[in-house]
Short mmCIF file of N, CA and C in Angstrom, two decimals:
data_model
loop_
_atom_site.label_atom_id
_atom_site.label_comp_id
_atom_site.label_asym_id
_atom_site.label_seq_id
_atom_site.Cartn_x
_atom_site.Cartn_y
_atom_site.Cartn_z
N UNK K 285 -122.90 -122.80 -17.18
CA UNK K 285 -123.07 -123.39 -15.90
C UNK K 285 -122.31 -122.53 -14.85
N UNK K 286 -122.90 -122.41 -13.71
CA UNK K 286 -122.25 -121.64 -12.65
C UNK K 286 -122.52 -122.36 -11.30
N UNK K 287 -121.67 -122.05 -10.37
CA UNK K 287 -121.80 -122.68 -9.02
C UNK K 287 -122.29 -121.62 -8.04
N UNK K 288 -123.06 -122.06 -7.07
CA UNK K 288 -123.48 -121.14 -6.00
C UNK K 288 -122.59 -121.37 -4.78
N UNK K 289 -122.85 -120.59 -3.74
CA UNK K 289 -122.00 -120.73 -2.53
C UNK K 289 -122.18 -122.07 -1.85
N UNK K 290 -123.36 -122.65 -1.90
CA UNK K 290 -123.61 -123.98 -1.32
C UNK K 290 -122.75 -125.03 -2.03
N UNK K 291 -122.64 -124.91 -3.36
CA UNK K 291 -121.83 -125.84 -4.12
C UNK K 291 -120.38 -125.68 -3.84
N UNK K 292 -119.93 -124.41 -3.63
CA UNK K 292 -118.50 -124.17 -3.28
C UNK K 292 -118.17 -124.89 -1.96
N UNK K 293 -119.09 -124.74 -1.00
CA UNK K 293 -118.86 -125.40 0.30
C UNK K 293 -118.83 -126.94 0.14
N UNK K 294 -119.73 -127.46 -0.70
CA UNK K 294 -119.74 -128.89 -0.92
C UNK K 294 -118.45 -129.37 -1.60
N UNK K 295 -117.98 -128.68 -2.57
CA UNK K 295 -116.74 -129.05 -3.23
C UNK K 295 -115.59 -129.00 -2.27
N UNK K 296 -115.53 -127.96 -1.42
CA UNK K 296 -114.48 -127.87 -0.40
C UNK K 296 -114.56 -129.03 0.58
N UNK K 297 -115.77 -129.40 0.95
CA UNK K 297 -115.95 -130.56 1.88
C UNK K 297 -115.45 -131.81 1.21
N UNK K 298 -115.82 -132.05 -0.01
CA UNK K 298 -115.43 -133.29 -0.73
C UNK K 298 -113.96 -133.35 -0.96
N UNK K 299 -113.35 -132.16 -1.16
CA UNK K 299 -111.88 -132.12 -1.35
C UNK K 299 -111.10 -132.08 -0.02
N UNK K 300 -111.86 -132.09 1.04
CA UNK K 300 -111.21 -132.02 2.37
C UNK K 300 -110.34 -130.73 2.51
N UNK K 301 -110.89 -129.64 2.06
CA UNK K 301 -110.22 -128.33 2.10
C UNK K 301 -110.97 -127.43 3.09
N UNK K 302 -110.28 -126.92 4.06
CA UNK K 302 -110.91 -126.03 5.01
C UNK K 302 -110.99 -124.62 4.37
N UNK K 303 -112.25 -124.13 4.21
CA UNK K 303 -112.49 -122.86 3.58
C UNK K 303 -113.18 -122.00 4.55
N UNK K 304 -112.59 -120.83 4.83
CA UNK K 304 -113.23 -119.82 5.68
C UNK K 304 -114.47 -119.24 4.96
N UNK K 305 -115.46 -118.92 5.78
CA UNK K 305 -116.73 -118.40 5.21
C UNK K 305 -116.50 -117.12 4.36
N UNK K 306 -115.51 -116.27 4.73
CA UNK K 306 -115.32 -115.03 3.92
C UNK K 306 -114.58 -115.35 2.61
N UNK K 307 -114.02 -116.52 2.44
CA UNK K 307 -113.38 -116.91 1.21
C UNK K 307 -114.33 -117.57 0.21
N UNK K 308 -115.52 -117.91 0.64
CA UNK K 308 -116.48 -118.63 -0.25
C UNK K 308 -116.85 -117.76 -1.48
N UNK K 309 -117.18 -116.48 -1.33
CA UNK K 309 -117.54 -115.68 -2.56
C UNK K 309 -116.38 -115.61 -3.56
N UNK K 310 -115.11 -115.43 -3.03
CA UNK K 310 -114.02 -115.35 -3.93
C UNK K 310 -113.81 -116.70 -4.71
N UNK K 311 -113.92 -117.80 -4.00
CA UNK K 311 -113.83 -119.13 -4.61
C UNK K 311 -114.94 -119.37 -5.60
N UNK K 312 -116.11 -118.86 -5.29
CA UNK K 312 -117.24 -119.00 -6.20
C UNK K 312 -116.90 -118.28 -7.52
N UNK K 313 -116.33 -117.12 -7.48
CA UNK K 313 -115.92 -116.41 -8.68
C UNK K 313 -114.88 -117.14 -9.46
N UNK K 314 -113.88 -117.68 -8.70
CA UNK K 314 -112.83 -118.42 -9.37
C UNK K 314 -113.37 -119.69 -10.08
N UNK K 315 -114.21 -120.44 -9.43
CA UNK K 315 -114.74 -121.62 -10.05
C UNK K 315 -115.64 -121.26 -11.25
N UNK K 316 -116.42 -120.23 -11.12
CA UNK K 316 -117.25 -119.81 -12.26
C UNK K 316 -116.43 -119.35 -13.45
N UNK K 317 -115.26 -118.71 -13.19
CA UNK K 317 -114.38 -118.32 -14.28
C UNK K 317 -113.81 -119.55 -14.97
N UNK K 318 -113.44 -120.52 -14.17
CA UNK K 318 -112.91 -121.78 -14.76
C UNK K 318 -113.98 -122.48 -15.61
N UNK K 319 -115.17 -122.55 -15.09
CA UNK K 319 -116.27 -123.21 -15.81
C UNK K 319 -116.62 -122.47 -17.15
N UNK K 320 -116.49 -121.15 -17.03
CA UNK K 320 -116.79 -120.31 -18.22
C UNK K 320 -115.74 -120.56 -19.28
N UNK K 321 -114.48 -120.73 -18.89
CA UNK K 321 -113.43 -121.00 -19.84
C UNK K 321 -113.66 -122.38 -20.52
N UNK K 322 -114.05 -123.35 -19.71
CA UNK K 322 -114.36 -124.67 -20.23
C UNK K 322 -115.49 -124.65 -21.25
N UNK K 323 -116.50 -123.84 -20.91
CA UNK K 323 -117.59 -123.68 -21.87
C UNK K 323 -117.11 -123.09 -23.18
N UNK K 324 -116.16 -122.13 -23.12
CA UNK K 324 -115.60 -121.57 -24.34
C UNK K 324 -114.88 -122.63 -25.13
N UNK K 325 -114.15 -123.50 -24.46
CA UNK K 325 -113.44 -124.55 -25.17
C UNK K 325 -114.41 -125.53 -25.89
N UNK K 326 -115.59 -125.76 -25.31
CA UNK K 326 -116.55 -126.58 -25.97
C UNK K 326 -117.05 -126.03 -27.27
N UNK K 327 -116.91 -124.78 -27.49
CA UNK K 327 -117.33 -124.15 -28.74
C UNK K 327 -116.35 -124.25 -29.88
N UNK K 328 -115.14 -124.71 -29.56
CA UNK K 328 -114.09 -124.81 -30.61
C UNK K 328 -114.37 -126.03 -31.48
N UNK K 329 -114.26 -125.83 -32.77
CA UNK K 329 -114.48 -126.93 -33.75
C UNK K 329 -113.21 -127.77 -33.80
N UNK K 330 -113.31 -128.99 -33.31
CA UNK K 330 -112.15 -129.91 -33.32
C UNK K 330 -112.32 -131.05 -34.25
N UNK K 331 -113.30 -130.92 -35.15
CA UNK K 331 -113.53 -132.01 -36.11
C UNK K 331 -112.32 -132.20 -36.95
N UNK K 332 -111.85 -133.41 -37.08
CA UNK K 332 -110.70 -133.73 -37.91
C UNK K 332 -109.35 -133.58 -37.23
N UNK K 333 -109.38 -133.12 -35.99
CA UNK K 333 -108.14 -132.94 -35.21
C UNK K 333 -107.80 -134.21 -34.45
N UNK K 334 -106.67 -134.79 -34.76
CA UNK K 334 -106.27 -136.04 -34.14
C UNK K 334 -105.88 -135.76 -32.63
N UNK K 335 -106.22 -136.72 -31.77
CA UNK K 335 -105.84 -136.59 -30.36
C UNK K 335 -104.25 -136.58 -30.23
N UNK K 336 -103.74 -135.83 -29.36
CA UNK K 336 -102.28 -135.78 -29.17
C UNK K 336 -101.86 -136.09 -27.75
N UNK K 337 -100.67 -136.57 -27.60
CA UNK K 337 -100.07 -136.71 -26.31
C UNK K 337 -99.01 -135.73 -25.99
N UNK K 338 -98.65 -134.95 -27.06
CA UNK K 338 -97.59 -133.95 -26.91
C UNK K 338 -97.80 -132.90 -28.02
N UNK K 339 -97.27 -131.70 -27.84
CA UNK K 339 -97.41 -130.69 -28.85
C UNK K 339 -96.41 -130.89 -29.99
N UNK K 340 -95.45 -131.69 -29.75
CA UNK K 340 -94.48 -132.02 -30.79
C UNK K 340 -94.70 -133.51 -31.19
N UNK K 341 -94.57 -133.80 -32.51
CA UNK K 341 -94.75 -135.21 -32.91
C UNK K 341 -93.60 -136.06 -32.38
N UNK K 342 -93.98 -137.11 -31.69
CA UNK K 342 -92.94 -138.02 -31.17
C UNK K 342 -93.58 -139.41 -30.99
N UNK K 343 -92.70 -140.36 -31.02
CA UNK K 343 -93.11 -141.74 -30.84
C UNK K 343 -92.72 -142.17 -29.40
N UNK K 344 -93.70 -142.75 -28.75
CA UNK K 344 -93.43 -143.18 -27.39
C UNK K 344 -92.47 -144.36 -27.37
N UNK K 345 -91.50 -144.32 -26.54
CA UNK K 345 -90.56 -145.41 -26.37
C UNK K 345 -91.25 -146.56 -25.64
N UNK K 346 -91.10 -147.71 -26.19
CA UNK K 346 -91.71 -148.87 -25.60
C UNK K 346 -90.70 -150.02 -25.44
N UNK K 347 -90.94 -150.84 -24.44
CA UNK K 347 -90.07 -151.97 -24.24
C UNK K 347 -90.90 -153.20 -24.12
N UNK K 348 -90.33 -154.36 -24.34
CA UNK K 348 -91.06 -155.60 -24.18
C UNK K 348 -91.37 -155.78 -22.71
N UNK K 349 -92.58 -156.24 -22.46
CA UNK K 349 -93.07 -156.49 -21.11
C UNK K 349 -92.67 -157.94 -20.76
N UNK K 350 -91.53 -158.07 -20.02
CA UNK K 350 -91.07 -159.38 -19.63
C UNK K 350 -91.27 -159.60 -18.15
N UNK K 351 -91.62 -160.80 -17.81
CA UNK K 351 -91.78 -161.17 -16.37
C UNK K 351 -90.47 -161.72 -15.87
N UNK K 352 -90.04 -161.15 -14.74
CA UNK K 352 -88.86 -161.66 -14.10
C UNK K 352 -89.12 -161.82 -12.63
N UNK K 353 -88.30 -162.53 -11.89
CA UNK K 353 -88.45 -162.74 -10.47
C UNK K 353 -87.67 -161.68 -9.70
N UNK K 354 -87.07 -160.69 -10.39
CA UNK K 354 -86.33 -159.65 -9.76
C UNK K 354 -84.86 -160.00 -9.55
N UNK K 355 -84.62 -161.24 -9.31
CA UNK K 355 -83.30 -161.82 -9.22
C UNK K 355 -82.40 -161.18 -8.15
N UNK K 356 -82.97 -160.44 -7.20
CA UNK K 356 -82.19 -159.78 -6.16
C UNK K 356 -83.01 -159.66 -4.86
N UNK K 357 -83.61 -160.77 -4.43
CA UNK K 357 -84.40 -160.78 -3.22
C UNK K 357 -83.67 -160.31 -2.02
N UNK K 358 -82.43 -160.68 -1.89
CA UNK K 358 -81.63 -160.29 -0.76
C UNK K 358 -81.43 -158.76 -0.66
N UNK K 359 -81.18 -158.21 -1.82
CA UNK K 359 -81.02 -156.72 -1.86
C UNK K 359 -82.34 -156.01 -1.55
N UNK K 360 -83.45 -156.56 -2.07
CA UNK K 360 -84.77 -155.94 -1.80
C UNK K 360 -85.17 -155.99 -0.31
N UNK K 361 -84.83 -157.12 0.27
CA UNK K 361 -85.23 -157.38 1.66
C UNK K 361 -84.23 -156.90 2.72
N UNK K 362 -83.14 -156.26 2.22
CA UNK K 362 -82.07 -155.89 3.12
C UNK K 362 -82.55 -154.96 4.26
N UNK K 363 -83.46 -154.05 3.96
CA UNK K 363 -83.98 -153.16 5.00
C UNK K 363 -85.33 -153.48 5.59
N UNK K 364 -85.79 -154.68 5.27
CA UNK K 364 -87.06 -155.08 5.73
C UNK K 364 -87.03 -155.28 7.24
N UNK K 365 -88.08 -154.77 7.97
CA UNK K 365 -88.07 -154.88 9.41
C UNK K 365 -88.26 -156.35 9.88
N UNK K 366 -89.01 -157.09 9.06
CA UNK K 366 -89.23 -158.53 9.33
C UNK K 366 -89.31 -159.29 8.01
N UNK K 367 -88.68 -160.41 7.95
CA UNK K 367 -88.76 -161.22 6.72
C UNK K 367 -88.70 -162.68 7.07
N UNK K 368 -89.18 -163.51 6.15
CA UNK K 368 -89.17 -164.91 6.25
C UNK K 368 -88.85 -165.48 4.89
N UNK K 369 -87.72 -166.16 4.81
CA UNK K 369 -87.16 -166.63 3.57
C UNK K 369 -87.01 -165.41 2.63
N UNK K 370 -87.65 -165.42 1.49
CA UNK K 370 -87.52 -164.29 0.53
C UNK K 370 -88.80 -163.48 0.49
N UNK K 371 -89.47 -163.33 1.66
CA UNK K 371 -90.74 -162.58 1.70
C UNK K 371 -90.75 -161.56 2.82
N UNK K 372 -91.47 -160.52 2.65
CA UNK K 372 -91.70 -159.55 3.70
C UNK K 372 -92.73 -160.16 4.69
N UNK K 373 -92.53 -159.95 5.99
CA UNK K 373 -93.54 -160.36 6.95
C UNK K 373 -94.24 -159.09 7.41
N UNK K 374 -95.57 -159.09 7.27
CA UNK K 374 -96.37 -157.93 7.63
C UNK K 374 -97.38 -158.35 8.69
N UNK K 375 -97.83 -157.34 9.53
CA UNK K 375 -98.80 -157.70 10.53
C UNK K 375 -100.17 -158.09 9.89
N UNK K 376 -100.85 -159.02 10.54
CA UNK K 376 -102.16 -159.44 10.08
C UNK K 376 -103.18 -158.29 10.31
N UNK K 377 -103.95 -157.96 9.26
CA UNK K 377 -104.91 -156.86 9.43
C UNK K 377 -106.33 -157.33 9.34
N UNK K 378 -106.56 -158.57 8.91
CA UNK K 378 -107.93 -159.07 8.82
C UNK K 378 -107.98 -160.30 9.67
N UNK K 379 -108.97 -160.34 10.56
CA UNK K 379 -109.18 -161.48 11.44
C UNK K 379 -109.98 -162.53 10.77
#
């Protein structure tokens, strides 16, 4: 798969990146090199290879998911520009 200059401009537009016209051919080459590398990776036989989250075997640390009320509303609201009781007051945005 390869991209043409029109596709490069479209990608830049979607990514909200300003690209000068003289940079388009260079970016086209860069994107085509990336896609070529990805195509090479698709050729690798990964049958029987377990998915990994790290290159070293490790167990993810987990904690119990407990619901609390925070128990420190005054501390949380200390810098709030506006508050009412234990709540932030925000401007109304929907009529």
